[in-house]
PDB file of C-alpha atoms in Angstrom:
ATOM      1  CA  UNK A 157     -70.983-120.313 -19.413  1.00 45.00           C
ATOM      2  CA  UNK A 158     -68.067-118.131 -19.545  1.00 44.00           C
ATOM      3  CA  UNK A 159     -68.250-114.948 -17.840  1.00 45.00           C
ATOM      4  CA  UNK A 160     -66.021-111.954 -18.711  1.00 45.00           C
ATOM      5  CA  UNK A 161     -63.500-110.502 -16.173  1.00 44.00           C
ATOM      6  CA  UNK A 162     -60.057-110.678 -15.164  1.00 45.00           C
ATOM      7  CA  UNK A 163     -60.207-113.851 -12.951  1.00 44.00           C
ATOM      8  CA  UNK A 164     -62.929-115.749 -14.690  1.00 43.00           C
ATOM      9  CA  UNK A 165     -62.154-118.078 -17.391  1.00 44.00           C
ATOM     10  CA  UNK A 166     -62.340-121.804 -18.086  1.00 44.00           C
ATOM     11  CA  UNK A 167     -61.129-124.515 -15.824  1.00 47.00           C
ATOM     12  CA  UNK A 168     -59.913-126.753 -18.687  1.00 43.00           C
ATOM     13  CA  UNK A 169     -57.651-123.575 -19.887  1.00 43.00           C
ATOM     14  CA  UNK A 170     -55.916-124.120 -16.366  1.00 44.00           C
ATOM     15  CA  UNK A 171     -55.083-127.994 -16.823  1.00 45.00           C
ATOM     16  CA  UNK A 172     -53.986-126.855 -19.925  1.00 48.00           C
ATOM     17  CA  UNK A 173     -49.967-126.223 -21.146  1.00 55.00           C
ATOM     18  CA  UNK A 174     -50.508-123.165 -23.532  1.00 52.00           C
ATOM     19  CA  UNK A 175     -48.121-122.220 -26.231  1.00 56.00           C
ATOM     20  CA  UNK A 176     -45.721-119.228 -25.776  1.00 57.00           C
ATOM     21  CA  UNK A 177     -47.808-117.734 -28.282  1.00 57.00           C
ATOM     22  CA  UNK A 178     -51.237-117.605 -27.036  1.00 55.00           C
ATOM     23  CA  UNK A 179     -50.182-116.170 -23.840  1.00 58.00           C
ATOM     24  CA  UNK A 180     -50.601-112.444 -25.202  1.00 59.00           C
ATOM     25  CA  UNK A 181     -53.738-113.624 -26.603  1.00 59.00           C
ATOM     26  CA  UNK A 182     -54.985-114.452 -23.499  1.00 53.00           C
ATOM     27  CA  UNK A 183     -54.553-110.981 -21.706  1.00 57.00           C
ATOM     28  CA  UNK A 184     -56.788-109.264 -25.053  1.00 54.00           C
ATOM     29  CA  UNK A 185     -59.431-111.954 -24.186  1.00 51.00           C
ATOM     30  CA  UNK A 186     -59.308-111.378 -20.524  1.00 52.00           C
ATOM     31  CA  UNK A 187     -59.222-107.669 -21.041  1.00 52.00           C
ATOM     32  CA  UNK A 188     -61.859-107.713 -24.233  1.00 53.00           C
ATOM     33  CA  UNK A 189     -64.692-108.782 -22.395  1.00 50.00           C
ATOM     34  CA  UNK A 190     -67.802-111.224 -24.024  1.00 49.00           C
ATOM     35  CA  UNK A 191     -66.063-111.142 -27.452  1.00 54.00           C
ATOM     36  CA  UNK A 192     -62.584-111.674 -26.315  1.00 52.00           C
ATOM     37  CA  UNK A 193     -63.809-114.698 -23.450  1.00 51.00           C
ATOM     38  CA  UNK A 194     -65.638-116.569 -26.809  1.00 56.00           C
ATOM     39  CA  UNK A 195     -62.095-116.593 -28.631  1.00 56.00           C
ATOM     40  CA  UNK A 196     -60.019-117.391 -25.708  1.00 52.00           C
ATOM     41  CA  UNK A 197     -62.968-120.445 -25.545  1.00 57.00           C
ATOM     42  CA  UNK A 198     -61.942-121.608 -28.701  1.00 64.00           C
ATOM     43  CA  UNK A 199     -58.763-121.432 -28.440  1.00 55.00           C
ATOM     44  CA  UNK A 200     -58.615-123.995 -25.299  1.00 55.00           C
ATOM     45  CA  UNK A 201     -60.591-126.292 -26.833  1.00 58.00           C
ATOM     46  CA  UNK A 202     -58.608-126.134 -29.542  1.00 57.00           C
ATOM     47  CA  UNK A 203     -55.411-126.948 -27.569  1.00 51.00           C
ATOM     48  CA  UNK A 204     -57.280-129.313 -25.554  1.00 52.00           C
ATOM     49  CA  UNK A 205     -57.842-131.572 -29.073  1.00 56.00           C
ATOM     50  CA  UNK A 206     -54.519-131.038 -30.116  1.00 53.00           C
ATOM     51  CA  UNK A 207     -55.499-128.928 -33.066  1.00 52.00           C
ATOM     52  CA  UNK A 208     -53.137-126.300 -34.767  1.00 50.00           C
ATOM     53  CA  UNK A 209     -54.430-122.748 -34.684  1.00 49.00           C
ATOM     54  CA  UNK A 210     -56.343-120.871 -37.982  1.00 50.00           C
ATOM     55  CA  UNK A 211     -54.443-118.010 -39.328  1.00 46.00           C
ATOM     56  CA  UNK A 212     -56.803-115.629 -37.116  1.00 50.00           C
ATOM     57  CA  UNK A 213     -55.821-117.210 -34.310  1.00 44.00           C
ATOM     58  CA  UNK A 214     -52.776-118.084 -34.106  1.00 46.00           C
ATOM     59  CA  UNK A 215     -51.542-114.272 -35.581  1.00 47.00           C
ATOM     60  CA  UNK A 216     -47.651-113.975 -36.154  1.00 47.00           C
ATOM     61  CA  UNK A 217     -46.222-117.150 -34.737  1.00 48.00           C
ATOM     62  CA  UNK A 218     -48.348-119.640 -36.694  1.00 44.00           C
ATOM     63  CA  UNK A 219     -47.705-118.190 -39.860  1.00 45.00           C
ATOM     64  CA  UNK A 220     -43.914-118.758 -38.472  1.00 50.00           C
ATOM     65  CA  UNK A 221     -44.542-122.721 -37.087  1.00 49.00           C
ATOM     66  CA  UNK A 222     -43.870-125.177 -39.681  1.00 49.00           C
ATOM     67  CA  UNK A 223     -46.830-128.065 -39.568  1.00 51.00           C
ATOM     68  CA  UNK A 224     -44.425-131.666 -37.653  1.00 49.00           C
ATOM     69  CA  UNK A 225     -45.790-134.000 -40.752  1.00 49.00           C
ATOM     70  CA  UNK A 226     -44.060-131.695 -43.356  1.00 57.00           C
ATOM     71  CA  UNK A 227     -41.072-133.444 -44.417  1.00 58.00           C
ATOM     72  CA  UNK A 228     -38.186-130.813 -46.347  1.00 55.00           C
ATOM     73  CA  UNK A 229     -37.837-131.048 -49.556  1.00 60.00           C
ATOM     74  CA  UNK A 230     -35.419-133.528 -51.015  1.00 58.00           C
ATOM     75  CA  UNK A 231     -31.901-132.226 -51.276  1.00 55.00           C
ATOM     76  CA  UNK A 232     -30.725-132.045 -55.141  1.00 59.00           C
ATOM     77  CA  UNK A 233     -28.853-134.735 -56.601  1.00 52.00           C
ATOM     78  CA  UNK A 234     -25.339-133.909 -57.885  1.00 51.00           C
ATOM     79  CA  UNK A 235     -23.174-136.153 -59.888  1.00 50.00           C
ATOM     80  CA  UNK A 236     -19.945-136.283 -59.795  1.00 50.00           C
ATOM     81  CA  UNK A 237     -17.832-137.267 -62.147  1.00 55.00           C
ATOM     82  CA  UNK A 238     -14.051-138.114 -61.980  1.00 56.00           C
ATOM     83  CA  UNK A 239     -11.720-137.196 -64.662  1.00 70.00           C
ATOM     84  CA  UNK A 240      -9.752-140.056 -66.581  1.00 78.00           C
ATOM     85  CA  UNK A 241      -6.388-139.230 -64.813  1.00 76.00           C
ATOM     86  CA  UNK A 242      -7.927-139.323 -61.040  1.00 72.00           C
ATOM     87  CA  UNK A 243      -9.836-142.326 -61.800  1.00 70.00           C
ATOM     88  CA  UNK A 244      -6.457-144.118 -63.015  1.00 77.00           C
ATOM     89  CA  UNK A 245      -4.925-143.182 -59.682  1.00 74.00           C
ATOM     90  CA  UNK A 246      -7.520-144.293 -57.680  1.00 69.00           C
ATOM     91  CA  UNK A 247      -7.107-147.952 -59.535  1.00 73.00           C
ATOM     92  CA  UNK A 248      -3.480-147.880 -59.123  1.00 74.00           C
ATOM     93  CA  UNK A 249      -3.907-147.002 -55.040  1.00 70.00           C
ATOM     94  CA  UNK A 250      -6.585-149.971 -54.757  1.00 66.00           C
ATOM     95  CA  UNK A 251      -4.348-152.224 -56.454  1.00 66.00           C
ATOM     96  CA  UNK A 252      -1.273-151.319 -54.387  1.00 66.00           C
ATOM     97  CA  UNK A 253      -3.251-151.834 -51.131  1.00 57.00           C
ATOM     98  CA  UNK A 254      -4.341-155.235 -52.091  1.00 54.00           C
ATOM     99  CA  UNK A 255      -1.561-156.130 -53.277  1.00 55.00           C
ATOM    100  CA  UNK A 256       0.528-155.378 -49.870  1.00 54.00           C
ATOM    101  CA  UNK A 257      -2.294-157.262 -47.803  1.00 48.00           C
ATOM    102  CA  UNK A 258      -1.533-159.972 -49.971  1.00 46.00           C
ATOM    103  CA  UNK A 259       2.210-160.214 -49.217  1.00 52.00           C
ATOM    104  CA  UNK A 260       1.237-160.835 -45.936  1.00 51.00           C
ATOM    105  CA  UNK A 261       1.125-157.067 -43.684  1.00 57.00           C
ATOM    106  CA  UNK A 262      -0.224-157.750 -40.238  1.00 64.00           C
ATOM    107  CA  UNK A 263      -3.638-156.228 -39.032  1.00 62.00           C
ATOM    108  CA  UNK A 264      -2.496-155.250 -35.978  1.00 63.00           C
ATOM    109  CA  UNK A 265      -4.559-154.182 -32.645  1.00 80.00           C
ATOM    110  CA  UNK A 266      -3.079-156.779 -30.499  1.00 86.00           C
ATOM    111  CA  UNK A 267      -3.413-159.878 -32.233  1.00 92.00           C
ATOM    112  CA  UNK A 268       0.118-160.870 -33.306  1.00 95.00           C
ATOM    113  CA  UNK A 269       1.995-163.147 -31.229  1.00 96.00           C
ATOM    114  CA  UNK A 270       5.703-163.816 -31.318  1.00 97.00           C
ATOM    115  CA  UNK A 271       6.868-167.214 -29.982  1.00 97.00           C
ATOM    116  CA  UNK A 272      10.205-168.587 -29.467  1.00 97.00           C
ATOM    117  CA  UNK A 273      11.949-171.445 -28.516  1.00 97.00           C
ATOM    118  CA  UNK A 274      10.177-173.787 -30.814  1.00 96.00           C
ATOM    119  CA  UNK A 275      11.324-177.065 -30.392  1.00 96.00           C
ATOM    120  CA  UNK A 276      11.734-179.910 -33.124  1.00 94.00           C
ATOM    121  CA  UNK A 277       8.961-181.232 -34.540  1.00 93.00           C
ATOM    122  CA  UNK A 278       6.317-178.724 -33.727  1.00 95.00           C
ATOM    123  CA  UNK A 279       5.773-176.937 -37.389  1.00 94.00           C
ATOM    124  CA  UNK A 280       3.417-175.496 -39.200  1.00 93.00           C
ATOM    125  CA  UNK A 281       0.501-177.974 -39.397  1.00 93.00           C
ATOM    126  CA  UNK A 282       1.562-178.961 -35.374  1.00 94.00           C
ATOM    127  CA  UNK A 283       0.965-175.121 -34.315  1.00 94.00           C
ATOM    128  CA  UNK A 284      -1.967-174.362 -36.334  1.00 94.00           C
ATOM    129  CA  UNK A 285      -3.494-177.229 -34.590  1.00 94.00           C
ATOM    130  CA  UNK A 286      -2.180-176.838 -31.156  1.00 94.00           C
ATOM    131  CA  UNK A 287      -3.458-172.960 -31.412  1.00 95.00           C
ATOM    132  CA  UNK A 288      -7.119-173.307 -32.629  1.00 93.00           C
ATOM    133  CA  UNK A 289      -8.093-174.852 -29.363  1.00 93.00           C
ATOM    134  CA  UNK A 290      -7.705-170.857 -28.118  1.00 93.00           C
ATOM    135  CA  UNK A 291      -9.743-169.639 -31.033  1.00 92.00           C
ATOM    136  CA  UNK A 292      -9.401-168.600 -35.246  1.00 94.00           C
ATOM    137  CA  UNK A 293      -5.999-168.428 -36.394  1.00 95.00           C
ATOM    138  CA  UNK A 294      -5.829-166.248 -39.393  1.00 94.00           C
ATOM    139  CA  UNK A 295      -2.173-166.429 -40.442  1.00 94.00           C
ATOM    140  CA  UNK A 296       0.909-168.528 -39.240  1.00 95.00           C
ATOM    141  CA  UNK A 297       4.682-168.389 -40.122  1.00 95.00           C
ATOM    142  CA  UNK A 298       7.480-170.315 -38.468  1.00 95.00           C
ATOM    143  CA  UNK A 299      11.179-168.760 -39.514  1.00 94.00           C
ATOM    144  CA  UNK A 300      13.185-171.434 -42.281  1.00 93.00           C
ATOM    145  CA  UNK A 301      16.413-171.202 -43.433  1.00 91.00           C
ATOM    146  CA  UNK A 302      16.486-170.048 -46.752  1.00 86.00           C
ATOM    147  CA  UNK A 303      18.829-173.174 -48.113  1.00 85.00           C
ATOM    148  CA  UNK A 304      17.842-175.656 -46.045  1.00 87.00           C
ATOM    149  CA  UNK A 305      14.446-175.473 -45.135  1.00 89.00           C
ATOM    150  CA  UNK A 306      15.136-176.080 -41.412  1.00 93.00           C
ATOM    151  CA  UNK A 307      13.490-174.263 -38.525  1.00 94.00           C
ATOM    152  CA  UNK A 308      14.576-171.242 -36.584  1.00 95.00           C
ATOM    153  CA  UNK A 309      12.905-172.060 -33.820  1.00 96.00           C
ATOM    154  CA  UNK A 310      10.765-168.817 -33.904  1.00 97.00           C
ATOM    155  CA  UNK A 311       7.384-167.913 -35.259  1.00 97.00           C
ATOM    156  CA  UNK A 312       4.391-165.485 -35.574  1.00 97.00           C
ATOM    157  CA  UNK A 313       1.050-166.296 -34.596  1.00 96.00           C
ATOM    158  CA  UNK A 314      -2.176-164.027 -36.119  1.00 95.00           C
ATOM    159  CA  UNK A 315      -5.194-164.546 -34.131  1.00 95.00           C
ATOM    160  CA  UNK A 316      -8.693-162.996 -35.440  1.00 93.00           C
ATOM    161  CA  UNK A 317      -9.190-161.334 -31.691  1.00 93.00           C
ATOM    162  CA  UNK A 318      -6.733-159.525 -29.389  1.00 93.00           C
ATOM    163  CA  UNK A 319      -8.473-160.833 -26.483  1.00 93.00           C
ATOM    164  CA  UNK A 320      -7.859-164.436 -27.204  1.00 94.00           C
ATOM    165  CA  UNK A 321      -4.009-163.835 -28.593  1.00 94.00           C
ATOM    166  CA  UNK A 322      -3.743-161.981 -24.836  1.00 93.00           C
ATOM    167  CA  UNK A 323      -5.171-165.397 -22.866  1.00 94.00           C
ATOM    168  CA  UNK A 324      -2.738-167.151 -25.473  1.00 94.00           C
ATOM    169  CA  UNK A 325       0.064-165.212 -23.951  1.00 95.00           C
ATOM    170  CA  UNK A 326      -0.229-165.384 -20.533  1.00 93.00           C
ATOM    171  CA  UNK A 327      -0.948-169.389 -20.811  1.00 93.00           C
ATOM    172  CA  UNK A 328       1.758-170.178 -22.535  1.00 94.00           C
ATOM    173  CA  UNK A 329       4.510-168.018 -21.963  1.00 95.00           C
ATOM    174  CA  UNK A 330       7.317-169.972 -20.273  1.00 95.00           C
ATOM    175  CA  UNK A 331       5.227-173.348 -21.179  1.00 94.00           C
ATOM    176  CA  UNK A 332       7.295-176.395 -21.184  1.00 94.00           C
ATOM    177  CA  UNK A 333       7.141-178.080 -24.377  1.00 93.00           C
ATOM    178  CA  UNK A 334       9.594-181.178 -24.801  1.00 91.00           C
ATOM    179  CA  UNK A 335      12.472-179.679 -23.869  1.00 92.00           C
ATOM    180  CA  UNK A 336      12.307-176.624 -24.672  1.00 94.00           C
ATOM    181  CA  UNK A 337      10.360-173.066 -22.586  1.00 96.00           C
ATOM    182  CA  UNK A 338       8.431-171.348 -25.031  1.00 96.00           C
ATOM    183  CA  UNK A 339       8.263-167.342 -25.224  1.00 97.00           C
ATOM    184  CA  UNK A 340       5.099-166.190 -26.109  1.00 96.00           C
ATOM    185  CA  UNK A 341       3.980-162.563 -26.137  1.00 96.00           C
ATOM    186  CA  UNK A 342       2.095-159.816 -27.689  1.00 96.00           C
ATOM    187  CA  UNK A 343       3.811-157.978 -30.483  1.00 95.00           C
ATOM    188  CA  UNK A 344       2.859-154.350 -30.652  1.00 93.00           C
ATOM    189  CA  UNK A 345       1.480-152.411 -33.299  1.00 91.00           C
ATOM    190  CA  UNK A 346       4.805-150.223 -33.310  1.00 91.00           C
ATOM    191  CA  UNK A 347       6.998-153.479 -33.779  1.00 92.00           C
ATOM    192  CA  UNK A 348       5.034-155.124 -36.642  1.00 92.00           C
ATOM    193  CA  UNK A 349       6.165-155.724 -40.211  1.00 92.00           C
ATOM    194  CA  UNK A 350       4.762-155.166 -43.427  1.00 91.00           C
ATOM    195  CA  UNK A 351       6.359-158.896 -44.438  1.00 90.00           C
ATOM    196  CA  UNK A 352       5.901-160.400 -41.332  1.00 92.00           C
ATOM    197  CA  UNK A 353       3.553-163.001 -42.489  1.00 92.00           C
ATOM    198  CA  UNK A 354       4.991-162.983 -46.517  1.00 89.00           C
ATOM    199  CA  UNK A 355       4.511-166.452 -47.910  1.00 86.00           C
ATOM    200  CA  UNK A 356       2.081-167.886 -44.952  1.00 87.00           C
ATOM    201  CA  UNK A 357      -0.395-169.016 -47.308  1.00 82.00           C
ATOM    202  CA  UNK A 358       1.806-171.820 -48.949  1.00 85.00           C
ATOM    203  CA  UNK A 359       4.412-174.319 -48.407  1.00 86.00           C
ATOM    204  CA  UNK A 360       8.062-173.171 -47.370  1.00 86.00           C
ATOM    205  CA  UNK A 361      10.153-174.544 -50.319  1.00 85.00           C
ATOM    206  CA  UNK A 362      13.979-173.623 -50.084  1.00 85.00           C
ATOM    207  CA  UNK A 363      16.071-172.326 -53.077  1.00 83.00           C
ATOM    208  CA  UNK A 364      17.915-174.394 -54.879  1.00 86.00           C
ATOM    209  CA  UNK A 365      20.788-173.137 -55.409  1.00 86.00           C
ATOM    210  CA  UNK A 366      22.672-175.937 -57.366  1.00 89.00           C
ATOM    211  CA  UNK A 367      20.298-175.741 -59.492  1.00 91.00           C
ATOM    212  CA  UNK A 368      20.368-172.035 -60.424  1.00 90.00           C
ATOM    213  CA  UNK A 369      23.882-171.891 -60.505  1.00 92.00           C
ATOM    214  CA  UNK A 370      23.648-175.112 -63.484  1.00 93.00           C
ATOM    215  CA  UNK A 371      20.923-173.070 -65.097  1.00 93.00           C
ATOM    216  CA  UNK A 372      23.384-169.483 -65.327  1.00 90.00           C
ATOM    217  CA  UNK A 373      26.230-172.057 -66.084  1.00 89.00           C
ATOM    218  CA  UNK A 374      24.911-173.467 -69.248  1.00 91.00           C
ATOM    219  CA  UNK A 375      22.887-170.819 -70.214  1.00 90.00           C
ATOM    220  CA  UNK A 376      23.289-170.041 -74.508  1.00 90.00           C
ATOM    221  CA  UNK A 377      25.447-167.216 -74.285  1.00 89.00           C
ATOM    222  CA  UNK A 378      25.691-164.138 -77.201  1.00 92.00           C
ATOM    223  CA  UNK A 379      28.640-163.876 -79.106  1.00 90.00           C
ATOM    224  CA  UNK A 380      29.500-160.725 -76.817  1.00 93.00           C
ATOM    225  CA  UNK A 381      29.541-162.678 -74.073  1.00 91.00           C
ATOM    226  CA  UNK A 382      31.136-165.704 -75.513  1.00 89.00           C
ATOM    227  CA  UNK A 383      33.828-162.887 -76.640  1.00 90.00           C
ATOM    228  CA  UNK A 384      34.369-161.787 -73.341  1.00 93.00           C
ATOM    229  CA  UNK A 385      34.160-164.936 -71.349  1.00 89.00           C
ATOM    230  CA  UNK A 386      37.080-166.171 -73.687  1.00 91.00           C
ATOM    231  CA  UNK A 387      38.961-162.972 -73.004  1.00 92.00           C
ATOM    232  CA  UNK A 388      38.702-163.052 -69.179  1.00 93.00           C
ATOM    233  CA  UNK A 389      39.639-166.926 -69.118  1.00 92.00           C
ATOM    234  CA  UNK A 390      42.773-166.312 -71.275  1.00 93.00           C
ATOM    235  CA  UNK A 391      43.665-163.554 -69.031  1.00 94.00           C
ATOM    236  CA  UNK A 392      43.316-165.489 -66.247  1.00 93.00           C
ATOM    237  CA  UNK A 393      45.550-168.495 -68.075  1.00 92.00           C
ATOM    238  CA  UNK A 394      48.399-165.832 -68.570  1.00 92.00           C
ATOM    239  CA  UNK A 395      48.648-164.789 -65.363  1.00 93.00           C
ATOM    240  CA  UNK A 396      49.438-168.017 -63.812  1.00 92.00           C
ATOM    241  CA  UNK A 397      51.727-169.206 -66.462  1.00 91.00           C
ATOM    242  CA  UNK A 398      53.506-165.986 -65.308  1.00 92.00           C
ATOM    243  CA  UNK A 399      53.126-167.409 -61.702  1.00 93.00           C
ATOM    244  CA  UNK A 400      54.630-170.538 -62.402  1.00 91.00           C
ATOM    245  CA  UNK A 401      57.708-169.062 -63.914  1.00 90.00           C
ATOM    246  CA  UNK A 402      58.324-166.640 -61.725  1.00 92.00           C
ATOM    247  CA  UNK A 403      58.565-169.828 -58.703  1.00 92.00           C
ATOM    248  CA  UNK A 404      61.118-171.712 -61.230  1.00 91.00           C
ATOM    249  CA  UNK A 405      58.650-174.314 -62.251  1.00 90.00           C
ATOM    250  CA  UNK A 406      59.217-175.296 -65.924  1.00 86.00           C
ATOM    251  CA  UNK A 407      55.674-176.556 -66.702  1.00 85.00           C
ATOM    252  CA  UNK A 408      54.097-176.560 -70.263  1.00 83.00           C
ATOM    253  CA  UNK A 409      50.287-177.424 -71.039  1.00 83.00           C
ATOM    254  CA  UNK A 410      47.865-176.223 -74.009  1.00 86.00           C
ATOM    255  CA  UNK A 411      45.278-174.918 -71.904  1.00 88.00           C
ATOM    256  CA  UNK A 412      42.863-172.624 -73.400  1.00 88.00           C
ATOM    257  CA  UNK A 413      45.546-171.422 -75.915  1.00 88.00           C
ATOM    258  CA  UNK A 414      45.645-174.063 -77.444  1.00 89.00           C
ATOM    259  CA  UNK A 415      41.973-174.760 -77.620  1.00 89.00           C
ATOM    260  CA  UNK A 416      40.877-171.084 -78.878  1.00 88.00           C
ATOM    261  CA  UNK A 417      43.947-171.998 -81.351  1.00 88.00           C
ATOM    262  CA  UNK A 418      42.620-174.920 -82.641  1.00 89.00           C
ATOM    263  CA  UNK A 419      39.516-173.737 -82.828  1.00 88.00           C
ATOM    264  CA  UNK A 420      40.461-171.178 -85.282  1.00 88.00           C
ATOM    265  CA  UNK A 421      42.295-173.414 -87.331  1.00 88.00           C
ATOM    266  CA  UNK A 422      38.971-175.506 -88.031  1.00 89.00           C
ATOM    267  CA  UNK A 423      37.269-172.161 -89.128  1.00 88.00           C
ATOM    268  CA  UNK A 424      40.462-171.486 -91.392  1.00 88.00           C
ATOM    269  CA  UNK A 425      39.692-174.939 -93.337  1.00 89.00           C
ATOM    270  CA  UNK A 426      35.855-174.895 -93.095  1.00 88.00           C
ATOM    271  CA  UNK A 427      36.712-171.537 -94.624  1.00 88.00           C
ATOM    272  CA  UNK A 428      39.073-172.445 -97.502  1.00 86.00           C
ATOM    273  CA  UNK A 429      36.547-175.474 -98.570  1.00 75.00           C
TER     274      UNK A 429
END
């Protein structure tokens, strides 16, 4: 049994951590005699079982403790919606971004390699093969002349990890390869190039420029610029008839003179008919 008084009250309220709350609760049930030493009673055993507190008991600051198994309510749902001309831009920025990692810009961190001194014979297919023994190589390009095709002897390496482009470095800078010391080493972040690695994905084939030149040469012209490629070669034809007879030299030939005037007498007849 409980007995009322000031320093007689339950054991298991002393093994017991009360809440902040019930602590002026349990001076008024000290202080309240029988009645008050029944409530204070129920209100260890309560704690004791982990139960919450009734509205009677638990007064002001259960009404303000929120139950730990409520969950808040759901936060409203709010759609947005972009306009046409935002939308539009947001396309065009995707698109430009792929597009740049598709000419080739570097990824950066530490996992770009320059190497140098490349000796002859060790291309493309050579170094990719040589350079997966260290780990994934995502990207290769070795320099070419652009109308020969030939090596310049230098090349960028794009590892998928910084840490195995750094062991790549330190092995096999100054390495002796045939007879030539390779440079190897880490290119930073500051240093790299949007088209460092432009055209890595596919063979290096070199302009021909023979070819392009026979293509403008023979090109179907307009008659604009028939007109004034006729006008520019007479010109031309003047002046170093000019030439010639200024240095003494008494030299006559038809040239294109003659062939713009015979051409013009054929158009006469074909004319006339």
């Amino acid at each position: 049994a409980v007995r009322a008084g000031p320093l007689c009250w339950p054991r298991a309220a002393t093994s017991t951590r009360l809440p902040s709350g019930w602590r002026r609760r349990l001076s008024v049930a000290m202080a309240g005699g029988q009645g008050g030493a029944k409530k204070l009673k129920r209100s260890t055993k309560a704690v004791a079982a982990g139960e919450a507190p009734s509205k009677r008991a638990s007064g002001k600051s259960a009404a303000k403790a929120k139950p730990a198994s409520e969950e808040p309510p759901p936060a409203e749902r709010i759609d947005m919606v972009v306009d046409a001309k935002t939308a539009a831009s947001i396309t065009q920025r995707i698109k430009k971004r792929a597009a740049s990692a598709d000419k080739g810009g570097p990824s950066g961190s530490g996992t770009v390699l320059y190497l140098g001194h490349i000796p002859h014979g060790f291309y493309e297919e050579q170094m990719r093969g040589f350079f997966s023994q260290f780990g994934d190589v995502t990207r290769l390009r070795l320099a070419r002349n652009k109308k020969t095709g030939a090596s310049k002897h230098y090349a960028f390496v794009e590892f998928a990890h910084a840490e195995v482009a750094s062991i790549v470095a330190q092995a096999m800078n100054g390495y002796l390869m045939f007879t030539k010391i390779l440079v190897c080493q880490v290119v930073p972040d500051e240093q790299l190039h949007p088209n460092m690695f432009k055209g890595s994905g596919k063979p290096f084939t070199p302009v021909n420029r023979l070819k392009r030149e026979r293509v403008a040469h023979n090109k179907k012209r307009t008659a604009d610029e028939a007109t004034a490629l006729e006008k520019k070669l007479l010109a031309g034809e003047r002046k170093k008839r000019r030439k010639l007879e200024a240095a003494g030299i008494d030299y006559e030939f038809g040239g294109y003179e003659a062939a713009v005037a015979q051409r013009e007498k054929k158009r006469k007849r074909a004319a006339s008919a």
